[in-house]
Coordinates of N, CA and C in Angstrom, one line a residue:
M1 N 0.8 -1.2 0.0 CA 0.0 0.0 0.0 C 0.9 1.2 0.0
T2 N 0.4 2.3 -0.6 CA 1.1 3.6 -0.7 C 0.7 4.5 0.4
N3 N 1.4 5.5 0.7 CA 1.1 6.5 1.8 C 0.3 7.6 1.3
R4 N -0.1 7.6 0.0 CA -0.8 8.8 -0.6 C -2.2 8.8 0.0
P5 N -2.7 9.9 0.5 CA -4.1 9.9 1.1 C -5.1 9.6 0.0
P6 N -6.2 8.9 0.4 CA -7.2 8.5 -0.6 C -7.9 9.7 -1.1
L7 N -8.3 9.6 -2.4 CA -9.0 10.7 -3.0 C -10.4 10.6 -2.6
N8 N -11.0 11.8 -2.3 CA -12.4 11.9 -2.0 C -13.2 12.3 -3.2
S9 N -14.5 12.6 -3.1 CA -15.3 12.9 -4.2 C -14.9 14.3 -4.8
L10 N -14.0 15.0 -4.1 CA -13.7 16.4 -4.6 C -12.4 16.5 -5.3
E11 N -11.6 15.4 -5.3 CA -10.3 15.5 -5.8 C -10.0 14.3 -6.7
A12 N -9.1 14.5 -7.7 CA -8.6 13.4 -8.5 C -7.2 13.7 -8.9
T13 N -6.4 12.7 -9.3 CA -5.0 12.9 -9.6 C -4.9 13.7 -10.9
A14 N -3.8 14.3 -11.1 CA -3.6 15.1 -12.4 C -3.8 14.2 -13.6
G15 N -4.4 14.7 -14.5 CA -4.7 13.9 -15.8 C -5.9 13.1 -15.7
D16 N -6.6 13.0 -14.6 CA -7.8 12.2 -14.4 C -9.0 13.1 -14.7
D17 N -9.7 12.8 -15.8 CA -10.9 13.7 -16.2 C -12.2 13.1 -15.7
R18 N -12.1 12.2 -14.7 CA -13.4 11.7 -14.2 C -14.2 12.8 -13.4
H19 N -13.5 13.8 -13.0 CA -14.1 14.8 -12.2 C -13.8 16.2 -12.8
P20 N -14.3 16.5 -13.9 CA -14.1 17.8 -14.5 C -14.7 18.9 -13.7
R21 N -14.1 20.1 -13.8 CA -14.7 21.3 -13.2 C -16.0 21.7 -13.8
R22 N -17.1 21.7 -13.1 CA -18.4 22.1 -13.6 C -19.1 23.0 -12.6
W23 N -19.7 24.0 -13.0 CA -20.5 24.9 -12.2 C -21.9 25.0 -12.7
D24 N -22.9 24.9 -11.8 CA -24.2 25.0 -12.3 C -24.7 26.4 -12.6
P25 N -25.8 26.6 -13.2 CA -26.2 28.0 -13.6 C -26.4 28.9 -12.5
V26 N -26.9 28.4 -11.3 CA -27.1 29.3 -10.2 C -25.7 29.9 -9.7
V27 N -24.7 29.0 -9.6 CA -23.4 29.5 -9.2 C -22.8 30.5 -10.1
K28 N -23.0 30.2 -11.4 CA -22.5 31.1 -12.4 C -23.2 32.5 -12.4
T29 N -24.5 32.4 -12.3 CA -25.3 33.6 -12.3 C -25.1 34.5 -11.1
T30 N -25.0 33.9 -9.9 CA -24.7 34.7 -8.7 C -23.3 35.2 -8.7
H31 N -22.3 34.4 -9.2 CA -21.0 34.9 -9.3 C -20.9 36.2 -10.2
W32 N -21.4 36.1 -11.4 CA -21.3 37.3 -12.3 C -22.2 38.4 -11.9
S33 N -23.3 38.1 -11.2 CA -24.2 39.2 -10.7 C -23.5 40.0 -9.6
I34 N -22.7 39.3 -8.7 CA -22.0 39.9 -7.7 C -20.9 40.8 -8.3
V35 N -20.2 40.2 -9.3 CA -19.2 41.0 -10.0 C -19.8 42.3 -10.6
A36 N -20.9 42.2 -11.3 CA -21.5 43.3 -11.9 C -22.0 44.4 -10.9
A37 N -22.5 43.9 -9.7 CA -23.0 44.8 -8.7 C -21.8 45.6 -8.1
V38 N -20.7 44.9 -7.9 CA -19.5 45.6 -7.3 C -19.0 46.6 -8.3
L39 N -18.9 46.2 -9.6 CA -18.4 47.1 -10.6 C -19.3 48.4 -10.7
V40 N -20.6 48.1 -10.7 CA -21.5 49.3 -10.9 C -21.4 50.2 -9.8
N41 N -21.4 49.7 -8.5 CA -21.3 50.6 -7.4 C -19.9 51.3 -7.2
A42 N -18.9 50.6 -7.8 CA -17.6 51.2 -7.7 C -17.3 52.2 -8.8
L43 N -17.9 52.0 -10.0 CA -17.5 52.9 -11.1 C -18.6 53.7 -11.7
V44 N -19.9 53.4 -11.4 CA -21.0 54.0 -12.1 C -21.8 54.9 -11.1
T45 N -22.3 54.3 -10.1 CA -23.2 55.1 -9.2 C -22.4 55.9 -8.3
E46 N -23.1 57.0 -7.8 CA -22.5 57.9 -6.8 C -22.8 57.3 -5.4
E47 N -21.8 57.3 -4.6 CA -21.9 56.8 -3.2 C -23.0 57.5 -2.4
G48 N -23.9 56.7 -1.9 CA -25.0 57.3 -1.1 C -26.2 57.6 -1.9
S49 N -26.1 57.5 -3.3 CA -27.3 57.8 -4.1 C -28.3 56.7 -4.1
G50 N -29.5 57.0 -4.6 CA -30.6 56.0 -4.6 C -30.1 54.8 -5.4
A51 N -29.5 55.0 -6.5 CA -29.1 53.9 -7.4 C -28.0 53.0 -6.7
H52 N -27.1 53.7 -6.0 CA -26.1 53.0 -5.2 C -26.7 52.1 -4.2
I53 N -27.7 52.6 -3.5 CA -28.4 51.9 -2.4 C -29.1 50.7 -3.0
W54 N -29.9 50.9 -4.1 CA -30.7 49.8 -4.6 C -29.8 48.7 -5.2
V55 N -28.6 49.1 -5.8 CA -27.7 48.1 -6.2 C -27.2 47.3 -5.0
G56 N -27.0 47.9 -3.9 CA -26.6 47.2 -2.7 C -27.6 46.2 -2.2
Y57 N -28.9 46.6 -2.3 CA -29.9 45.7 -1.9 C -30.0 44.5 -2.9
A58 N -29.8 44.8 -4.2 CA -29.8 43.7 -5.2 C -28.6 42.7 -4.9
L59 N -27.5 43.3 -4.5 CA -26.4 42.5 -4.1 C -26.7 41.6 -2.9
S60 N -27.4 42.2 -1.9 CA -27.7 41.4 -0.8 C -28.6 40.2 -1.1
A61 N -29.5 40.4 -2.1 CA -30.4 39.3 -2.5 C -29.7 38.2 -3.2
V62 N -28.7 38.6 -4.1 CA -27.9 37.7 -4.8 C -27.1 36.9 -3.9
L63 N -26.4 37.5 -2.9 CA -25.6 36.8 -2.0 C -26.4 35.9 -1.1
A64 N -27.6 36.3 -0.7 CA -28.5 35.4 0.0 C -28.9 34.2 -0.8
L65 N -29.1 34.3 -2.1 CA -29.4 33.2 -2.9 C -28.2 32.2 -3.0
R66 N -27.0 32.8 -3.1 CA -25.9 31.9 -3.2 C -25.6 31.2 -1.9
L67 N -25.9 31.8 -0.8 CA -25.7 31.2 0.5 C -26.8 30.1 0.7
L68 N -28.0 30.3 0.3 CA -29.0 29.3 0.3 C -28.6 28.1 -0.6
W69 N -28.1 28.4 -1.7 CA -27.7 27.4 -2.7 C -26.6 26.5 -2.1
G70 N -25.8 27.1 -1.1 CA -24.8 26.3 -0.4 C -25.4 25.2 0.4
F71 N -26.7 25.2 0.7 CA -27.3 24.1 1.4 C -28.1 23.2 0.5
I72 N -28.7 23.7 -0.5 CA -29.6 22.9 -1.3 C -29.1 22.7 -2.8
G73 N -28.0 23.2 -3.1 CA -27.5 23.1 -4.5 C -26.8 21.7 -4.8
P74 N -26.3 21.6 -6.0 CA -25.6 20.3 -6.3 C -24.4 20.1 -5.4
P75 N -23.8 18.9 -5.4 CA -22.7 18.7 -4.4 C -21.5 19.6 -4.5
E76 N -21.1 20.0 -5.7 CA -19.9 20.9 -5.8 C -20.2 22.3 -5.4
A77 N -21.5 22.7 -5.3 CA -21.8 24.1 -4.9 C -22.1 24.2 -3.4
R78 N -22.2 23.1 -2.7 CA -22.5 23.1 -1.3 C -21.3 23.4 -0.4
F79 N -21.6 24.0 0.8 CA -20.6 24.4 1.7 C -19.7 23.1 2.1
S80 N -20.4 22.0 2.2 CA -19.6 20.8 2.6 C -18.6 20.4 1.6
A81 N -18.6 20.9 0.3 CA -17.7 20.6 -0.7 C -16.4 21.4 -0.6
F82 N -16.5 22.5 0.1 CA -15.3 23.4 0.2 C -15.3 24.1 1.6
L83 N -15.3 23.3 2.6 CA -15.3 23.8 4.0 C -13.9 24.5 4.2
P84 N -13.9 25.7 4.9 CA -12.6 26.4 5.1 C -11.7 25.6 6.1
S85 N -10.5 25.4 5.7 CA -9.6 24.6 6.6 C -8.2 25.1 6.3
L86 N -7.6 25.6 7.4 CA -6.2 26.0 7.3 C -5.3 24.8 7.1
R87 N -5.6 23.7 7.7 CA -4.8 22.5 7.6 C -4.7 22.1 6.1
H88 N -5.9 22.0 5.5 CA -6.0 21.6 4.1 C -5.3 22.7 3.2
A89 N -5.4 23.9 3.5 CA -4.8 25.0 2.8 C -3.3 24.9 2.8
F90 N -2.7 24.6 4.0 CA -1.3 24.4 4.1 C -0.8 23.2 3.3
R91 N -1.6 22.1 3.4 CA -1.3 20.9 2.6 C -1.3 21.2 1.1
H92 N -2.2 22.0 0.7 CA -2.3 22.4 -0.7 C -1.1 23.2 -1.1
V93 N -0.7 24.1 -0.3 CA 0.6 24.9 -0.5 C 1.8 24.0 -0.7
R94 N 1.9 23.0 0.2 CA 3.0 22.0 0.1 C 2.9 21.2 -1.2
N95 N 1.7 20.9 -1.6 CA 1.6 20.2 -2.9 C 2.0 21.1 -4.1
I96 N 1.7 22.4 -4.0 CA 2.1 23.3 -5.0 C 3.6 23.4 -5.1
R97 N 4.3 23.5 -3.9 CA 5.7 23.6 -3.8 C 6.4 22.3 -4.3
A98 N 5.8 21.2 -4.1 CA 6.3 19.9 -4.5 C 6.0 19.6 -6.0
G99 N 5.2 20.4 -6.6 CA 4.9 20.2 -8.0 C 3.8 19.2 -8.2
R100 N 3.1 18.8 -7.1 CA 2.0 17.8 -7.2 C 0.7 18.6 -7.6
K101 N 0.0 18.0 -8.6 CA -1.2 18.6 -9.1 C -2.4 17.8 -8.7
E102 N -3.5 18.5 -8.3 CA -4.7 17.9 -8.0 C -5.8 18.6 -8.8
I103 N -6.9 17.8 -9.0 CA -8.0 18.4 -9.7 C -9.2 18.4 -8.7
H104 N -9.7 19.6 -8.5 CA -10.9 19.7 -7.6 C -12.1 20.1 -8.4
V105 N -13.2 19.3 -8.2 CA -14.4 19.7 -8.9 C -15.1 20.9 -8.2
S106 N -14.7 21.2 -7.0 CA -15.2 22.4 -6.3 C -13.9 23.3 -6.1
H107 N -14.0 24.2 -5.2 CA -12.8 25.1 -4.9 C -11.7 24.3 -4.2
N108 N -10.5 24.6 -4.6 CA -9.4 24.0 -3.9 C -9.3 24.7 -2.5
P109 N -8.5 24.2 -1.6 CA -8.5 24.7 -0.2 C -8.2 26.2 -0.1
L110 N -7.2 26.7 -0.9 CA -7.0 28.1 -0.9 C -8.1 28.9 -1.4
G111 N -8.7 28.4 -2.5 CA -9.9 29.0 -3.1 C -11.0 29.1 -2.1
A112 N -11.2 28.0 -1.3 CA -12.3 28.0 -0.4 C -12.1 29.1 0.7
L113 N -10.9 29.3 1.1 CA -10.7 30.4 2.1 C -11.0 31.7 1.5
M114 N -10.6 31.9 0.2 CA -10.9 33.2 -0.5 C -12.4 33.4 -0.6
V115 N -13.1 32.3 -1.0 CA -14.6 32.5 -1.2 C -15.2 32.9 0.1
Y116 N -14.9 32.3 1.3 CA -15.5 32.7 2.5 C -15.0 34.1 3.0
A117 N -13.8 34.5 2.6 CA -13.4 35.8 2.9 C -14.2 36.9 2.1
V118 N -14.4 36.6 0.9 CA -15.2 37.5 0.0 C -16.6 37.6 0.5
W119 N -17.2 36.5 0.8 CA -18.6 36.5 1.3 C -18.7 37.2 2.6
S120 N -17.8 37.0 3.5 CA -17.8 37.7 4.8 C -17.7 39.2 4.6
T121 N -16.7 39.6 3.8 CA -16.5 41.0 3.5 C -17.8 41.6 2.9
L122 N -18.4 40.9 1.9 CA -19.6 41.4 1.3 C -20.7 41.6 2.4
G123 N -20.8 40.6 3.3 CA -21.8 40.7 4.4 C -21.6 42.0 5.2
V124 N -20.3 42.3 5.5 CA -20.0 43.5 6.3 C -20.4 44.8 5.5
I125 N -20.1 44.8 4.2 CA -20.4 45.9 3.3 C -21.9 46.1 3.3
I126 N -22.7 45.0 3.1 CA -24.1 45.1 3.0 C -24.7 45.6 4.3
A127 N -24.3 45.0 5.4 CA -24.8 45.3 6.7 C -24.6 46.8 7.1
S128 N -23.3 47.3 6.8 CA -23.0 48.6 7.1 C -23.8 49.6 6.2
G129 N -24.0 49.2 5.0 CA -24.7 50.0 4.0 C -26.2 50.2 4.5
I130 N -26.8 49.0 4.9 CA -28.1 49.1 5.4 C -28.3 49.9 6.7
A131 N -27.2 49.8 7.5 CA -27.3 50.6 8.8 C -27.3 52.1 8.5
M132 N -26.6 52.5 7.4 CA -26.6 53.9 7.0 C -27.8 54.3 6.3
A133 N -28.2 53.5 5.3 CA -29.3 53.9 4.4 C -30.7 53.6 5.0
G134 N -30.8 52.6 5.9 CA -32.1 52.2 6.4 C -32.8 51.2 5.4
P135 N -34.0 50.8 5.8 CA -34.7 49.8 4.9 C -35.1 50.5 3.6
P136 N -35.3 49.8 2.5 CA -35.7 50.4 1.2 C -37.0 51.1 1.3
P137 N -37.2 52.2 0.7 CA -38.5 52.9 0.8 C -39.6 52.1 0.1
I138 N -40.8 52.1 0.7 CA -41.9 51.4 0.2 C -42.9 52.4 -0.4
A139 N -43.2 52.3 -1.7 CA -44.0 53.3 -2.3 C -45.5 53.1 -1.9
S140 N -46.2 54.2 -2.1 CA -47.7 54.2 -1.9 C -48.1 54.1 -0.4
L141 N -47.2 54.4 0.5 CA -47.6 54.5 1.9 C -48.0 55.9 2.2
G142 N -49.3 56.1 2.7 CA -49.8 57.5 2.9 C -50.1 58.2 1.7
Q143 N -50.3 59.5 1.8 CA -50.6 60.3 0.7 C -49.3 60.6 -0.1
P144 N -49.4 60.7 -1.5 CA -48.2 61.0 -2.2 C -47.6 62.3 -1.8
G145 N -46.3 62.2 -1.6 CA -45.5 63.4 -1.2 C -45.7 63.8 0.2
T146 N -46.4 63.1 1.0 CA -46.6 63.4 2.4 C -46.3 62.2 3.3
P147 N -45.0 62.0 3.6 CA -44.7 60.8 4.4 C -45.4 60.9 5.8
P148 N -45.9 59.8 6.3 CA -46.6 59.8 7.6 C -45.7 60.4 8.7
A149 N -44.4 60.2 8.7 CA -43.6 60.7 9.8 C -43.6 62.2 9.7
A150 N -43.6 62.8 8.5 CA -43.6 64.2 8.4 C -44.9 64.8 8.9
V151 N -46.0 64.2 8.7 CA -47.3 64.7 9.3 C -47.3 64.6 10.8
E152 N -46.7 63.6 11.3 CA -46.6 63.5 12.8 C -45.8 64.6 13.4
R153 N -44.6 64.8 12.7 CA -43.7 65.8 13.2 C -44.3 67.2 13.2
S154 N -45.2 67.5 12.1 CA -45.8 68.8 12.0 C -46.8 69.1 13.1
D155 N -47.4 68.0 13.7 CA -48.4 68.2 14.7 C -47.9 68.1 16.1
A156 N -46.6 67.7 16.2 CA -46.1 67.5 17.6 C -45.1 68.6 17.9
S157 N -45.1 69.0 19.2 CA -44.1 70.0 19.7 C -42.9 69.2 20.1
S158 N -41.8 69.8 19.9 CA -40.5 69.1 20.2 C -39.6 70.0 20.9
D159 N -38.7 69.3 21.6 CA -37.6 70.0 22.4 C -36.4 70.1 21.5
H160 N -36.0 71.3 21.1 CA -34.9 71.4 20.1 C -33.6 70.9 20.7
G161 N -33.5 71.0 22.0 CA -32.2 70.4 22.6 C -32.1 68.9 22.4
D162 N -33.2 68.2 22.6 CA -33.3 66.8 22.5 C -33.0 66.4 21.0
E163 N -33.7 67.2 20.1 CA -33.5 66.9 18.7 C -32.0 67.1 18.3
D164 N -31.4 68.1 18.7 CA -30.0 68.3 18.4 C -29.1 67.2 18.9
E165 N -29.4 66.7 20.1 CA -28.7 65.6 20.7 C -28.8 64.3 19.9
E166 N -30.1 64.1 19.5 CA -30.4 62.9 18.7 C -29.7 63.0 17.4
H167 N -29.7 64.2 16.8 CA -29.0 64.4 15.5 C -27.5 64.1 15.6
K168 N -26.9 64.6 16.7 CA -25.5 64.3 16.9 C -25.2 62.8 17.0
D169 N -26.1 62.2 17.8 CA -25.9 60.7 18.0 C -26.0 60.0 16.7
R170 N -27.0 60.4 15.9 CA -27.2 59.8 14.6 C -26.0 60.0 13.6
Q171 N -25.4 61.2 13.7 CA -24.3 61.5 12.9 C -23.1 60.7 13.3
G172 N -22.9 60.5 14.6 CA -21.9 59.7 15.1 C -22.0 58.2 14.7
E173 N -23.2 57.7 14.7 CA -23.4 56.3 14.3 C -23.2 56.2 12.8
D174 N -23.7 57.2 12.0 CA -23.4 57.1 10.5 C -22.0 57.2 10.2
G175 N -21.2 58.0 11.0 CA -19.8 58.1 10.8 C -19.1 56.8 11.0
L176 N -19.5 56.1 12.1 CA -18.9 54.8 12.4 C -19.2 53.8 11.3
W177 N -20.5 53.7 10.9 CA -20.8 52.8 9.9 C -20.2 53.1 8.5
S178 N -20.0 54.4 8.3 CA -19.4 54.8 7.0 C -17.9 54.4 7.0
E179 N -17.3 54.5 8.2 CA -15.9 54.1 8.2 C -15.7 52.6 8.1
V180 N -16.6 51.8 8.7 CA -16.6 50.4 8.6 C -16.9 50.0 7.1
H181 N -17.9 50.7 6.5 CA -18.2 50.4 5.1 C -17.0 50.6 4.2
E182 N -16.3 51.7 4.4 CA -15.2 52.1 3.5 C -14.1 51.1 3.7
I183 N -13.8 50.7 4.9 CA -12.7 49.8 5.2 C -13.0 48.4 4.5
A184 N -14.3 48.0 4.7 CA -14.7 46.7 4.1 C -14.6 46.7 2.6
V185 N -15.0 47.8 2.0 CA -14.9 47.9 0.5 C -13.4 47.9 0.1
N186 N -12.5 48.5 0.8 CA -11.1 48.5 0.4 C -10.6 47.0 0.6
I187 N -11.0 46.4 1.6 CA -10.6 45.0 1.8 C -11.1 44.1 0.6
L188 N -12.3 44.4 0.2 CA -12.9 43.6 -0.9 C -12.1 43.8 -2.2
Y189 N -11.7 45.0 -2.4 CA -10.8 45.3 -3.6 C -9.5 44.5 -3.6
V190 N -8.9 44.4 -2.4 CA -7.7 43.6 -2.2 C -8.0 42.1 -2.5
L191 N -9.1 41.6 -1.9 CA -9.4 40.2 -2.1 C -9.7 39.9 -3.6
I192 N -10.3 40.9 -4.3 CA -10.6 40.7 -5.7 C -9.3 40.5 -6.5
L193 N -8.3 41.4 -6.2 CA -7.0 41.3 -6.9 C -6.4 40.0 -6.6
L194 N -6.4 39.6 -5.3 CA -5.8 38.3 -4.9 C -6.5 37.1 -5.6
H195 N -7.8 37.2 -5.7 CA -8.6 36.2 -6.4 C -8.3 36.1 -7.8
I196 N -8.1 37.2 -8.5 CA -7.8 37.2 -9.9 C -6.4 36.6 -10.1
A197 N -5.4 37.0 -9.2 CA -4.1 36.5 -9.3 C -4.1 35.0 -9.0
G198 N -4.9 34.5 -8.1 CA -5.0 33.1 -7.8 C -5.5 32.3 -8.9
V199 N -6.5 32.8 -9.6 CA -7.1 32.1 -10.7 C -6.1 32.0 -11.9
M200 N -5.4 33.1 -12.1 CA -4.3 33.1 -13.2 C -3.2 32.1 -12.8
F201 N -2.8 32.1 -11.6 CA -1.7 31.2 -11.2 C -2.2 29.7 -11.3
E202 N -3.3 29.4 -10.8 CA -3.8 28.0 -10.8 C -4.1 27.6 -12.2
T203 N -4.6 28.5 -13.1 CA -4.8 28.1 -14.4 C -3.5 27.7 -15.1
R204 N -2.4 28.5 -14.9 CA -1.1 28.2 -15.5 C -0.5 27.0 -14.8
R205 N -0.7 26.8 -13.5 CA 0.0 25.7 -12.9 C -0.7 24.3 -13.2
S206 N -2.0 24.4 -13.3 CA -2.8 23.1 -13.5 C -3.0 22.8 -15.0
G207 N -3.0 23.9 -15.8 CA -3.3 23.7 -17.2 C -4.8 23.7 -17.5
R208 N -5.6 24.0 -16.5 CA -7.1 23.9 -16.6 C -7.6 25.4 -16.7
E209 N -8.5 25.6 -17.6 CA -9.1 26.9 -17.8 C -10.2 27.1 -16.7
I210 N -9.8 27.6 -15.6 CA -10.7 27.8 -14.4 C -11.7 28.9 -14.7
L211 N -11.2 30.0 -15.4 CA -12.2 31.1 -15.7 C -13.2 30.6 -16.7
L212 N -12.8 29.9 -17.7 CA -13.7 29.4 -18.7 C -14.8 28.6 -18.1
A213 N -14.5 27.8 -17.1 CA -15.5 26.9 -16.5 C -16.6 27.7 -15.8
M214 N -16.4 29.0 -15.5 CA -17.4 29.9 -14.9 C -18.2 30.6 -15.9
L215 N -17.9 30.6 -17.2 CA -18.6 31.4 -18.2 C -20.0 30.7 -18.4
P216 N -21.0 31.6 -18.6 CA -22.4 31.1 -18.8 C -22.5 30.1 -20.0
S217 N -21.6 30.3 -21.0 CA -21.7 29.5 -22.2 C -21.2 28.1 -22.0
R218 N -20.5 27.8 -20.9 CA -19.9 26.5 -20.6 C -20.9 25.7 -19.9
S219 N -21.2 24.5 -20.3 CA -22.1 23.6 -19.6 C -21.3 22.7 -18.7

């Protein structure tokens, strides 16, 4: 018997095509939708604008779908197929240094860590954005052009001192969330660059077209 660890359903030896890289339509759609949302809010919309906020809510819906798909999707799309593991990641690095090649039908161990890092960062971006923007406006509540809160404020007497204090507290909270939001966005940009570099490196190392496997035209 050899000392090589047995292959599981997610790995195959180099040159073995029994387990080709395949991604289902939901994984592909959510992947490129997230890419599009990040690009639009980074390059097109103005920060804090209505369009920017709505793109953020669309991003949250897409991310929620992908996370749900991690429980009910096909085997290679489920969380169980690419659980984050530093031990497996270090072993993968040793295999790279030794020139050993593996074929993973899901993310390799380093890719898995990257995926969870991106998802976690997106979660912070979405949560901090919602904390600043509040829930999405719902049309047709009350009379057009007359928000219920505005009517209540016009009929109620208020203490200006309390209002000023609340306004300062709100500004402080918004400032904190704004800082968290900006830091998370910058971290996301770094992760995206590392992700692109990793895909290029793994494609060259393994000889497999990893990016092409994610294209919608590929079955």
